[in-house]
Coordinates of C-alpha atoms in Angstrom, one line a residue:
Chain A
X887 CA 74.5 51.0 -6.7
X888 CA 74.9 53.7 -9.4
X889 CA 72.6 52.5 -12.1
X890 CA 74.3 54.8 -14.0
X891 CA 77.8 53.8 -13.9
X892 CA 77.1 49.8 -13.1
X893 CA 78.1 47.3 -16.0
X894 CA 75.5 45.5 -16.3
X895 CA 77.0 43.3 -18.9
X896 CA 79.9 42.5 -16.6
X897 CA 77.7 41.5 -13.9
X898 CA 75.6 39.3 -16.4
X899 CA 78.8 37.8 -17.6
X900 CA 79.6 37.3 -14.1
X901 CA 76.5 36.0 -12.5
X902 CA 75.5 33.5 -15.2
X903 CA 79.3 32.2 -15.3
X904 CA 78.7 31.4 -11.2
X905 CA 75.2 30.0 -11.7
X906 CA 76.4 27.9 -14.6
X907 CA 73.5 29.4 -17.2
X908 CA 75.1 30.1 -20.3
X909 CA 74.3 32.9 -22.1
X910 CA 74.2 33.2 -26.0
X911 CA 75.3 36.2 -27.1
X912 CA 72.4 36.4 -29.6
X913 CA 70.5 36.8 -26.4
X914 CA 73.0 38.9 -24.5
X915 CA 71.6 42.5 -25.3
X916 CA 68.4 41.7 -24.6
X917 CA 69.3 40.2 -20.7
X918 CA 71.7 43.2 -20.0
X919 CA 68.5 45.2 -21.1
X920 CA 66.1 43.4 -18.9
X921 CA 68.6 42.9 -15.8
X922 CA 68.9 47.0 -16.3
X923 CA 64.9 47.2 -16.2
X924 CA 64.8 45.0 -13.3
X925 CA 67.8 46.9 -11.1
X926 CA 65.6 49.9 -11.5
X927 CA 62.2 48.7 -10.2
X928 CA 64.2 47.0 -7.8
X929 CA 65.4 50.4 -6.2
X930 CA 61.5 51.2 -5.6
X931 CA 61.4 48.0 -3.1
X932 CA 64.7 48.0 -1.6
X933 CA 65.0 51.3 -0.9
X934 CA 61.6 51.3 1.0
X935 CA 62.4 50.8 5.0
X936 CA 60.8 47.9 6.4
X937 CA 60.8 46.8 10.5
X938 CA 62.6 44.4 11.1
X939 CA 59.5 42.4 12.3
X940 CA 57.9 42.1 9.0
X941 CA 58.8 38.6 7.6
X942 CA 58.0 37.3 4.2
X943 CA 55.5 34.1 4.7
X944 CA 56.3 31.0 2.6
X945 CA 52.6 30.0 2.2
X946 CA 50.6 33.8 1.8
X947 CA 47.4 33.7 3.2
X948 CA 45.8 36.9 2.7
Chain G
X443 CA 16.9 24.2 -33.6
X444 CA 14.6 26.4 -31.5
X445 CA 16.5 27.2 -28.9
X446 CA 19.2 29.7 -29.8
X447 CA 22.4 28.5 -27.5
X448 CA 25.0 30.7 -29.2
X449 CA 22.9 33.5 -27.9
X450 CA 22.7 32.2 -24.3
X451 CA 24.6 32.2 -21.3
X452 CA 25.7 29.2 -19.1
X453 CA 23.0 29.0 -16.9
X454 CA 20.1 29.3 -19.8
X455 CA 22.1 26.9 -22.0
X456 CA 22.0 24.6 -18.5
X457 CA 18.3 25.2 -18.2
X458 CA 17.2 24.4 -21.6
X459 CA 19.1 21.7 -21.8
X460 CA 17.4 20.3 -18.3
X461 CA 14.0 21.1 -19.6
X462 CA 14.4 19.3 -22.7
X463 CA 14.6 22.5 -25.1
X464 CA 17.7 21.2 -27.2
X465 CA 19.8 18.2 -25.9
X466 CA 23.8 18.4 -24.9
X467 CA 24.7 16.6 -28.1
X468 CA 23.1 18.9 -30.4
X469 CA 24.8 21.9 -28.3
X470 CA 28.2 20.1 -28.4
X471 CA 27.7 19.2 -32.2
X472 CA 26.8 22.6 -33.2
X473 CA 29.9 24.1 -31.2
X474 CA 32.7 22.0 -32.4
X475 CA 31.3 22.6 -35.7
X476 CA 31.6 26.7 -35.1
X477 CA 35.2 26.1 -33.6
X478 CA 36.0 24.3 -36.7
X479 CA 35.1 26.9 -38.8
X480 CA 36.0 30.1 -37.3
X481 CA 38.9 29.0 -35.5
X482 CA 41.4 29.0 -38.2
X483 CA 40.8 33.1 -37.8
X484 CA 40.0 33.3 -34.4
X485 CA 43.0 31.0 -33.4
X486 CA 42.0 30.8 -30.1
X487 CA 41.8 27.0 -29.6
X488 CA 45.3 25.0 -29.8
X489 CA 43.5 21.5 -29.2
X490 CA 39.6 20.6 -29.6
X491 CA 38.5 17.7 -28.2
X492 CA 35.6 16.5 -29.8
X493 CA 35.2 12.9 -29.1
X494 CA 35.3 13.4 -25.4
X495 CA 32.9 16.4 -25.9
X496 CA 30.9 14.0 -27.5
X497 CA 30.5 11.3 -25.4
X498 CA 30.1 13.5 -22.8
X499 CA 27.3 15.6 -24.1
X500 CA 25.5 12.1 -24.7
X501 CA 25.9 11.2 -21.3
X502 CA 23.8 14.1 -20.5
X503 CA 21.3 13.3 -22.7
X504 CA 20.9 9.7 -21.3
X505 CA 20.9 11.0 -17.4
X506 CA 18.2 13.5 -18.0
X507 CA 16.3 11.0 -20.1
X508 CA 16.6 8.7 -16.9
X509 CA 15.1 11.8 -15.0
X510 CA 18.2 12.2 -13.1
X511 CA 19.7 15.9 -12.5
X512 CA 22.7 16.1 -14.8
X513 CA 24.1 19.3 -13.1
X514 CA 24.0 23.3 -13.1
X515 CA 26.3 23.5 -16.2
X516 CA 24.5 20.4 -18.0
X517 CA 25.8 20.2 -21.4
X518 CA 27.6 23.8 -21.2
X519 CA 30.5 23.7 -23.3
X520 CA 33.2 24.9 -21.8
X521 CA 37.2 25.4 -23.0
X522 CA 40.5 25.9 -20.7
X523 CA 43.6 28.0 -20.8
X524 CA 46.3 24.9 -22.6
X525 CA 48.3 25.2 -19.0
X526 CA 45.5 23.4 -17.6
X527 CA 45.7 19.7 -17.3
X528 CA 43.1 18.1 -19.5
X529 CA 43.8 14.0 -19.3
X530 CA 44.6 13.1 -22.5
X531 CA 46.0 15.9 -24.0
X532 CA 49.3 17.0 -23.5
X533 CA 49.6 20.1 -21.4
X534 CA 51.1 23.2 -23.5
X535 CA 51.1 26.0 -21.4
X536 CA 51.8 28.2 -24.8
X537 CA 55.5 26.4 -25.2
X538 CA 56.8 24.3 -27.9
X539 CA 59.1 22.3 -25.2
X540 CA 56.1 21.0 -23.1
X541 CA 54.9 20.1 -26.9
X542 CA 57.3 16.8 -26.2
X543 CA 55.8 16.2 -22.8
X544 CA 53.5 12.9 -22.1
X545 CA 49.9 13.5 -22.5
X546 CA 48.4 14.5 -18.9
X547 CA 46.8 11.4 -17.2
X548 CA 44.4 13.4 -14.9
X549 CA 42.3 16.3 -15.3
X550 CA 43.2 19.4 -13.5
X551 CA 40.7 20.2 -10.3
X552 CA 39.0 22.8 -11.9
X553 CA 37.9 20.9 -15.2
X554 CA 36.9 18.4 -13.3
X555 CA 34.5 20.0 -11.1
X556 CA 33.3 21.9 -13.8
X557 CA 32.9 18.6 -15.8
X558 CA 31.2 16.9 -12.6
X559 CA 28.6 19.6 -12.9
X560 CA 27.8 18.5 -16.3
X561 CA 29.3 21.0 -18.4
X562 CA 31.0 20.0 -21.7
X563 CA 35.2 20.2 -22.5
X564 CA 35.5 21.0 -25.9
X565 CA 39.2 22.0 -26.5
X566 CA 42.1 24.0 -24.5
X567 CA 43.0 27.4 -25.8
X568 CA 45.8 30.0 -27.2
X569 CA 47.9 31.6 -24.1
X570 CA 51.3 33.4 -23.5
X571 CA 54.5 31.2 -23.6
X572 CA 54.4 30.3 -20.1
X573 CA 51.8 33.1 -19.1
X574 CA 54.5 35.1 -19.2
X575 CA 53.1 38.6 -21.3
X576 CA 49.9 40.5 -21.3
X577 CA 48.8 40.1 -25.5
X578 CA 48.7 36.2 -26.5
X579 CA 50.9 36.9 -29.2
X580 CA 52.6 33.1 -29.3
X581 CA 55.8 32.9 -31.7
X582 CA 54.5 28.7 -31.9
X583 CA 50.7 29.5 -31.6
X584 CA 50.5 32.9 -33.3
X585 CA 48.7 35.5 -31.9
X586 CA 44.9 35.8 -30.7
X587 CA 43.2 38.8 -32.5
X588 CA 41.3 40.8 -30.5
X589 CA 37.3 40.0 -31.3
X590 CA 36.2 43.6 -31.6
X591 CA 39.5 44.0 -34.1
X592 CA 41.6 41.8 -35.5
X593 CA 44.3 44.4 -36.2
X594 CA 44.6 44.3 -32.3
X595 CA 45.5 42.1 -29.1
X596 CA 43.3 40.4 -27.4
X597 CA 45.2 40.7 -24.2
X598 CA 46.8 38.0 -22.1
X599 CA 48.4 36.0 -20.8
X600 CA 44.7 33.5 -21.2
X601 CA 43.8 35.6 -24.5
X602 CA 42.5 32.2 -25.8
X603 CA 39.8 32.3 -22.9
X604 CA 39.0 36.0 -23.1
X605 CA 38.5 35.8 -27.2
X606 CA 36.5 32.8 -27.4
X607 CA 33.4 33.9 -24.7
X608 CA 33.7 36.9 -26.5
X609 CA 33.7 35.8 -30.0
X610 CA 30.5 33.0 -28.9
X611 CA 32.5 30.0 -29.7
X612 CA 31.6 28.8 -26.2
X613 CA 29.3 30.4 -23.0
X614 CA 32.4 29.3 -20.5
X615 CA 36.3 29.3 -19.7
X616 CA 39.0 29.1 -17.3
X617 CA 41.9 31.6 -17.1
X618 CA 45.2 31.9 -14.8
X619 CA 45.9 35.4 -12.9
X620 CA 49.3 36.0 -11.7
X621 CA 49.8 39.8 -12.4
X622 CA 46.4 40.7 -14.4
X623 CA 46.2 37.6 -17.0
X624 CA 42.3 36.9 -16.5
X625 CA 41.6 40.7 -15.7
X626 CA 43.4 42.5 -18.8
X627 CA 41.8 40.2 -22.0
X628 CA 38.4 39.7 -20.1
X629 CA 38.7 44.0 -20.4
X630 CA 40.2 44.2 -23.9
X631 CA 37.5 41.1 -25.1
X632 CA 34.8 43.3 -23.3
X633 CA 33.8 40.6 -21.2
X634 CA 33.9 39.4 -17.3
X635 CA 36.6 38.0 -16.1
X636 CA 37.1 36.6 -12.2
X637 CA 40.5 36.9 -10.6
X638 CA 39.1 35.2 -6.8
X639 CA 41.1 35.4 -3.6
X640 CA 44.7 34.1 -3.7
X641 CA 44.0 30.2 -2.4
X642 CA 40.5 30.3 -3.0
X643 CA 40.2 28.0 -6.3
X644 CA 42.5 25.0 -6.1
X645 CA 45.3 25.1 -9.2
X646 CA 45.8 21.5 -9.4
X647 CA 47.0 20.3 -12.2
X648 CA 47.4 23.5 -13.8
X649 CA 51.0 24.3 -14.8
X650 CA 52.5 27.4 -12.5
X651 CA 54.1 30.3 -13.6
X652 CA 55.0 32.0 -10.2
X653 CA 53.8 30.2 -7.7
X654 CA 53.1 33.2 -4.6
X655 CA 50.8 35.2 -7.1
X656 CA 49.5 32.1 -9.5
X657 CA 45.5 32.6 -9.3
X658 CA 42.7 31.0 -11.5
X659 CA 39.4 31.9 -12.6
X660 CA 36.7 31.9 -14.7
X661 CA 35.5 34.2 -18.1
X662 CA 31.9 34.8 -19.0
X663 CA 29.2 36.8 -20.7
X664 CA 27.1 37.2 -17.2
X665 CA 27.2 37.6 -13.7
X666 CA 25.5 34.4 -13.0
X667 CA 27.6 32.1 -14.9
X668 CA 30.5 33.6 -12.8
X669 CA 29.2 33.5 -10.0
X670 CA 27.8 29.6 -10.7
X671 CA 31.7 28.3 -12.1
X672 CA 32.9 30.0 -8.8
X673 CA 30.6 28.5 -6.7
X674 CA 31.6 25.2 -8.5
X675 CA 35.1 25.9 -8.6
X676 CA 35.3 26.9 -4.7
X677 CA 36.6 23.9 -2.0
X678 CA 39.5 23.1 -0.7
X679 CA 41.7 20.2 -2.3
X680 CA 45.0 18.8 -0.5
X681 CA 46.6 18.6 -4.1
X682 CA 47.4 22.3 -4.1
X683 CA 49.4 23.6 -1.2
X684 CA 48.2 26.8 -0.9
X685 CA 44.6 25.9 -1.4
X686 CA 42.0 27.5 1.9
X687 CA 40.8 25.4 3.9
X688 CA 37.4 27.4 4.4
X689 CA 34.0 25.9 3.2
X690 CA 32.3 27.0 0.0
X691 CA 30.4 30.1 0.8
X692 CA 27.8 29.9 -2.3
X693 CA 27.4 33.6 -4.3
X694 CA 25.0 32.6 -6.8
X695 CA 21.8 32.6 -4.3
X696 CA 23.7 36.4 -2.8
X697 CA 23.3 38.2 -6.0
X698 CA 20.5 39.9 -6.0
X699 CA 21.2 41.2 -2.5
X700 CA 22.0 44.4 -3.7
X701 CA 24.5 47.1 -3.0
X702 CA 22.6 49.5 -0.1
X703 CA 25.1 50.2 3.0
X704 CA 28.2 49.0 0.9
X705 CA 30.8 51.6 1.6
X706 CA 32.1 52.0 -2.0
X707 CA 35.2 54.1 -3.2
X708 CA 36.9 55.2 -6.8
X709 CA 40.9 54.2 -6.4
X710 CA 42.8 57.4 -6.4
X711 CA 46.4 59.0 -7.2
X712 CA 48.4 55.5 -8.5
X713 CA 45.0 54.6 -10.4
X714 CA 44.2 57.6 -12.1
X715 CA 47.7 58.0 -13.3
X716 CA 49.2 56.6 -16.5
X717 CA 45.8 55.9 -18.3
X718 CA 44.0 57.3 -21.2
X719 CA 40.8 59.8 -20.6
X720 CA 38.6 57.2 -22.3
X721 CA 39.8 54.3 -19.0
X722 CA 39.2 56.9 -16.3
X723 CA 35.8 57.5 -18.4
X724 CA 35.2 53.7 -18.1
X725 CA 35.4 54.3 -13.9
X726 CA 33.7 57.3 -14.1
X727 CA 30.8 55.9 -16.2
X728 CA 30.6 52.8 -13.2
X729 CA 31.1 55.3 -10.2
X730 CA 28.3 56.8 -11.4
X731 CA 26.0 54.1 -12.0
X732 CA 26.6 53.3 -8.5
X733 CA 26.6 57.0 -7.2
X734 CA 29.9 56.8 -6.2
X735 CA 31.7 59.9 -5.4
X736 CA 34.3 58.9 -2.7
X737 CA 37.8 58.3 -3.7
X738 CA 40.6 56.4 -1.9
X739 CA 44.0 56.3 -1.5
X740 CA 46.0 52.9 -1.9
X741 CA 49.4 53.1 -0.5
X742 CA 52.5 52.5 -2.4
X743 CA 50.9 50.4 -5.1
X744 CA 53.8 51.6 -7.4
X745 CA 56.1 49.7 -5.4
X746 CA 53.7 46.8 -5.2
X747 CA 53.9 46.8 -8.8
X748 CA 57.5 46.5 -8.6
X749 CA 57.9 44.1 -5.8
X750 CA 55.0 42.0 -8.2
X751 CA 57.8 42.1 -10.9
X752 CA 60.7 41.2 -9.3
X753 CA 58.9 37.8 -7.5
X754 CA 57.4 36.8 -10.8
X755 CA 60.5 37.2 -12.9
X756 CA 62.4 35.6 -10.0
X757 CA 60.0 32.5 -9.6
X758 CA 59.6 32.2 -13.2
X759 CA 63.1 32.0 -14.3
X760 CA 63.8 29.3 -11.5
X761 CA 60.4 27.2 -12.3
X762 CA 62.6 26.9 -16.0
X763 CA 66.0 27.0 -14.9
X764 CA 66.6 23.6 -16.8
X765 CA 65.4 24.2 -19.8
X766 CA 67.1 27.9 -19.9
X767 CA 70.5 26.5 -19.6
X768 CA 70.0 23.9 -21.8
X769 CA 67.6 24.8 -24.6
X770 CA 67.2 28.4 -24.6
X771 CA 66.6 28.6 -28.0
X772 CA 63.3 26.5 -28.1
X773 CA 61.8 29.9 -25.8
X774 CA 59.5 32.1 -27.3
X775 CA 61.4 35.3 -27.9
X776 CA 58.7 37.2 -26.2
X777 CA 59.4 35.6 -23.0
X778 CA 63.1 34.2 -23.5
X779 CA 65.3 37.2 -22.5
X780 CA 63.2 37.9 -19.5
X781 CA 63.3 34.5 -17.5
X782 CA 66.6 34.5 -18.6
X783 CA 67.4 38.2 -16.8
X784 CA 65.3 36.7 -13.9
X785 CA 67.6 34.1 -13.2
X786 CA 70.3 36.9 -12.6
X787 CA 68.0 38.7 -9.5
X788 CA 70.0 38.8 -6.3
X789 CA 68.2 36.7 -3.6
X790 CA 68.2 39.4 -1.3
X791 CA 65.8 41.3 -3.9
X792 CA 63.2 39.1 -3.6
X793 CA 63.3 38.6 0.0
X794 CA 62.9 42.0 0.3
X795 CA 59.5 42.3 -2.7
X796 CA 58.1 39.2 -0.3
X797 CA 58.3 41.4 3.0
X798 CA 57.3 44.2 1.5
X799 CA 54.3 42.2 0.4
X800 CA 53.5 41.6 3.5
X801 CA 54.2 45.5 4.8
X802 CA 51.4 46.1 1.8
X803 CA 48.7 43.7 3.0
X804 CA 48.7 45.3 6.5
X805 CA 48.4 48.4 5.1
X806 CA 45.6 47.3 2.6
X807 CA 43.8 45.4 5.0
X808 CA 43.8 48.6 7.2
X809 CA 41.9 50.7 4.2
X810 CA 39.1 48.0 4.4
X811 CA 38.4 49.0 7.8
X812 CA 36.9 51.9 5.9
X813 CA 35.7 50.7 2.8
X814 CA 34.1 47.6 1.2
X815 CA 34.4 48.0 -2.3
X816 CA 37.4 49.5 -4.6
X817 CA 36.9 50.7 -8.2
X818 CA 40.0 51.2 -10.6
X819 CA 40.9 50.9 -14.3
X820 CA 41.7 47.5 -15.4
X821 CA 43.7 48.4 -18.1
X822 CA 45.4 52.0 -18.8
X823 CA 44.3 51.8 -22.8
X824 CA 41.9 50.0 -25.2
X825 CA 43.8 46.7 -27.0
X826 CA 46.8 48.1 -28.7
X827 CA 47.5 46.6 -32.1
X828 CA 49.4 43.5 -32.5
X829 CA 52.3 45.2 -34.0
X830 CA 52.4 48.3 -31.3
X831 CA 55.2 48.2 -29.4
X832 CA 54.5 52.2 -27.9
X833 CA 52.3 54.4 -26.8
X834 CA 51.6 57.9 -25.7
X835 CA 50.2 58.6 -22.3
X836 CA 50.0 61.8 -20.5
X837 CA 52.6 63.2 -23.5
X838 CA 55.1 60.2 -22.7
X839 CA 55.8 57.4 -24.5
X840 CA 55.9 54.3 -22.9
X841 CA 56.2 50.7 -23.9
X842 CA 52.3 48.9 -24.2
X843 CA 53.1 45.2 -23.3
X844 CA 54.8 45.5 -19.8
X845 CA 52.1 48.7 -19.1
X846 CA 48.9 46.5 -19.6
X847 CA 49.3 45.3 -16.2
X848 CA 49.5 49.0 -14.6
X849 CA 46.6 48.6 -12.2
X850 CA 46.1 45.3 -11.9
X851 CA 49.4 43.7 -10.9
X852 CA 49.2 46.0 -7.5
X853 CA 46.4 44.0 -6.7
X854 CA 46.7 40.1 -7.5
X855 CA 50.1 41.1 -5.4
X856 CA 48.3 40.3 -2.0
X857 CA 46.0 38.6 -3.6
X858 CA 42.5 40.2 -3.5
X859 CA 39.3 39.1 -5.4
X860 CA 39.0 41.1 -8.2
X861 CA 36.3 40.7 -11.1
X862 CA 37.0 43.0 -14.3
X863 CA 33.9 44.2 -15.7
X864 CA 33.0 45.4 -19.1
X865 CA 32.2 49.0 -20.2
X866 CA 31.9 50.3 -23.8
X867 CA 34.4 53.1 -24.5
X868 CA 33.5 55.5 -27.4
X869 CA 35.8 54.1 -30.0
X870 CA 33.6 50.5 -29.9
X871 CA 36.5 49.1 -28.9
X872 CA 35.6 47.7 -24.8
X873 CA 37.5 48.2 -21.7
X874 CA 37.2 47.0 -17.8
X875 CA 36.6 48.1 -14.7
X876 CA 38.0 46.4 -11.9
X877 CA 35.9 45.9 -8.7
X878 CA 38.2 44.9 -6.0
X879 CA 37.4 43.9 -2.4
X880 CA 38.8 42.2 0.7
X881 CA 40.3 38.5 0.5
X882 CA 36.9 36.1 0.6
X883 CA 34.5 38.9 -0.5
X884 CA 34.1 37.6 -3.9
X885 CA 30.1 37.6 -3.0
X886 CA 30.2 41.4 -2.1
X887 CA 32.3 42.0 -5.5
X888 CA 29.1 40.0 -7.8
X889 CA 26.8 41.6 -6.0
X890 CA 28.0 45.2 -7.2
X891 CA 29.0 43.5 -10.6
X892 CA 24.7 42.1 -10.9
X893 CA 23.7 45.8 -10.0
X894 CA 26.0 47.4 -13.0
X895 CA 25.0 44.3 -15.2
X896 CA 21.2 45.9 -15.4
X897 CA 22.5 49.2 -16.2
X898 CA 23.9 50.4 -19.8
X899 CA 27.8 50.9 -19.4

């Protein structure tokens, strides 16, 4: 993904149309803003390689 | 009144009380009284519960005048975060739509081991909407001014709990920890603040925010009333999930055990990096009290950050996926764009923050093969003010809210005990020092935090 180039407001549109979460358009600005914020501190983690053999654990023990 | 209780910790309160000193209904009488009358500036209670406090106090009295032992914390009072359950009272959790839930039949585990050991619920207390932010400034509660400044935060998400140990409305409180909500206001307030082991202390009863990092804890003035609520908070309980299963290792009698042969290190690179002089100074000041001088290296903790992010906007958006579709505007503003945002995450991104959590732990767990204890900032700044929205660090501006949680959300991400400790910084206004160690090494953590407690910081 170019976070550059992406619409963020399409995808918001797009995703809370297919997970039936409406969106106020009051509010609107703010989520593209925060969807933006989180696409970019998302890049840290996914583009971090991980073996294959690393699984998350649905009850964390540390 | 002899017997000065404001002044007092838990555990003197607990002993005077025992030895006949002052009773538990003069204690609980003189505090709701103080509530009553500073509250309306502190704001750090949203509900007092005086008749309850009342009653309960008297019981005290009567067991003690039947020479039985009425517990540790005998006629402590004590005051919760509002997201725990207190039966009776209906649980908050800093929103105005759990305002229209049911009152809560049960107390959560934690109140009522702490109530089992004799101390004395007096009132729940002032928190983020959902725990979601790092100031308690609450668009239905208002905000909690900071005790050292009312012009300033008092830090969050359990403000309430930071500000009133700190303020001397009461000796004792309980907090909840996902990314650094006990740890940054128990360093703003200048107080301690315990963030144990992830599974350690049951939740129970206390409302969730994101489930894989949700930790609670308790606030105090001294290392022995943290280490006594811990020891009474500790054992497993089959009504949360993700609760150990390990017996109660009591840290109370391991305190003055000292620190000699504990392999201690100052967090480097990640840690030092984003914070004011007068924070490093903080860590500096406690290095040095310990003769510290080795530094080490934690891996990746931005990412850590990051992944921390993306599983507690994730978890939190779907924990309140009903009531954002169908009552988004009864959210606090503060909080309302984000859960919405979170809702949006791909699945795939937080599948990928949870195995990267576990890539992290390994490599963590490997660093404690060479050290026992970690120091590290627990905030990057002193409190900001209420209405500061920026800030300048290193001749950047960043924003201050998201940026409290800079070195502590790293670490509550795999879920290591972490107590916050306070220093003094120049200005007046206090800061913390975290002291981190390996999961179940709270004891280690009070032991360093007794030694410090001696020394002037």
């Amino acid at each position: 993904m170019n976070q550059e180039s992406f619409d963020f407001g399409e995808y918001v549109d797009r995703m809370a149309e297919l997970i039936d979460l409406p969106i106020d358009s009051e509010y609107r600005p703010g989520v593209v803003d925060n969807i933006t914020r989180i696409a970019a501190i998302a890049q840290l983690v996914n583009e971090f390689p991980l073996p294959d053999n690393i699984e998350a654990a649905p009850v964390f023990e540390p | 009144m002899t017997f000065n209780w404001r002044q007092a910790d838990a555990v003197g309160i607990a002993t005077a009380v025992y030895q006949g000193e002052i009773t538990a209904s003069a204690i609980a009488r003189d505090c709701l009284a103080q509530i009553d009358t500073r509250n309306p500036s502190l704001n750090c209670f949203t509900a007092v519960t005086a008749d309850t406090a009342i009653a309960k106090a008297e019981r005290v009295d009567q067991a003690i005048s039947r020479g039985e032992f009425p517990g540790v914390l005998a006629g402590v009072p004590f005051a919760v975060k509002n997201l725990f359950d207190v039966a009776g009272l209906t649980t908050l959790a800093g929103s105005k739509i759990n305002a229209e839930n049911p009152p809560a039949n049960h107390d959560a585990t934690a109140v009522t081991r702490l109530k089992q050991a004799g101390a004395v619920l007096v009132g729940a207390l002032n928190m983020d909407e959902y725990a979601y932010g790092f100031v308690t400034v609450n668009s239905h509660y208002g905000a909690t001014p900071n005790p050292h400044d009312p012009t300033r935060v008092s830090g969050g998400s359990s403000g309430g709990s930071a500000a009133s140990v700190a303020t001397g409305l009461v000796p004792l409180t309980l907090g909840s920890d996902t990314n650094g909500s006990i740890r940054v206001p128990a360093a703003l307030c200048g107080i301690f603040g315990l963030k144990p082991t992830y599974g350690r202390l049951s939740r129970a009863g206390a409302i969730l925010f994101s489930s894989s990092l949700d930790h609670i804890g308790p606030f105090a003035r001294s290392i022995r009333d943290i280490a006594t609520a811990f020891d009474i908070l500790q054992g497993s309980d089959e009504r949360d999930p993700v609760c150990t299963q390990r017996p109660p290792e009591p840290c109370l009698p391991q305190l003055e055990k000292g620190i000699e042969g504990l392999r201690i290190a100052v967090a480097g690179e990640y840690f030092t990096q984003g914070a004011t002089p007068e924070a490093l100074d903080a860590v500096a000041k406690v290095a040095q009290a310990l003769n510290v001088t080795a530094t080490v290296r934690i891996p990746e903790a931005h990412r850590a950050r990051a992944a921390a992010y993306m599983i507690t906007a994730t978890e939190g958006a779907n924990l309140h996926f009903a009531n954002l579709r169908s009552r988004p505007q009864d959210f606090d503003p503060a909080t309302r764009d984000r859960f919405l945002a979170g809702a949006l995450i791909p699945a795939s991104w937080y599948i990928q923050a949870q195995r990267f959590r576990q890539w992290y732990r390994q490599r963590v767990q490997e660093l404690f093969q060479t050290v026992d204890i970690i120091l590290a900032p627990t905030t990057p700044c002193v409190a900001p003010r209420i209405d500061q929205d920026t800030m300048v660090i290193g001749g950047e501006e960043i924003l201050v809210r998201p940026n409290l949680g800079l070195f502590t959300q790293p670490l509550s991400f795999i879920g290591l005990p972490v107590l916050s400790v306070p220093v003094k910084s120049s200005n007046s206004l206090p800061l913390g020092v975290q002291i981190i160690a390996a999961p179940d090494h709270e004891a280690m953590i009070l032991r360093v935090a007794a030694v410090l407690e001696g020394k002037e910081l």
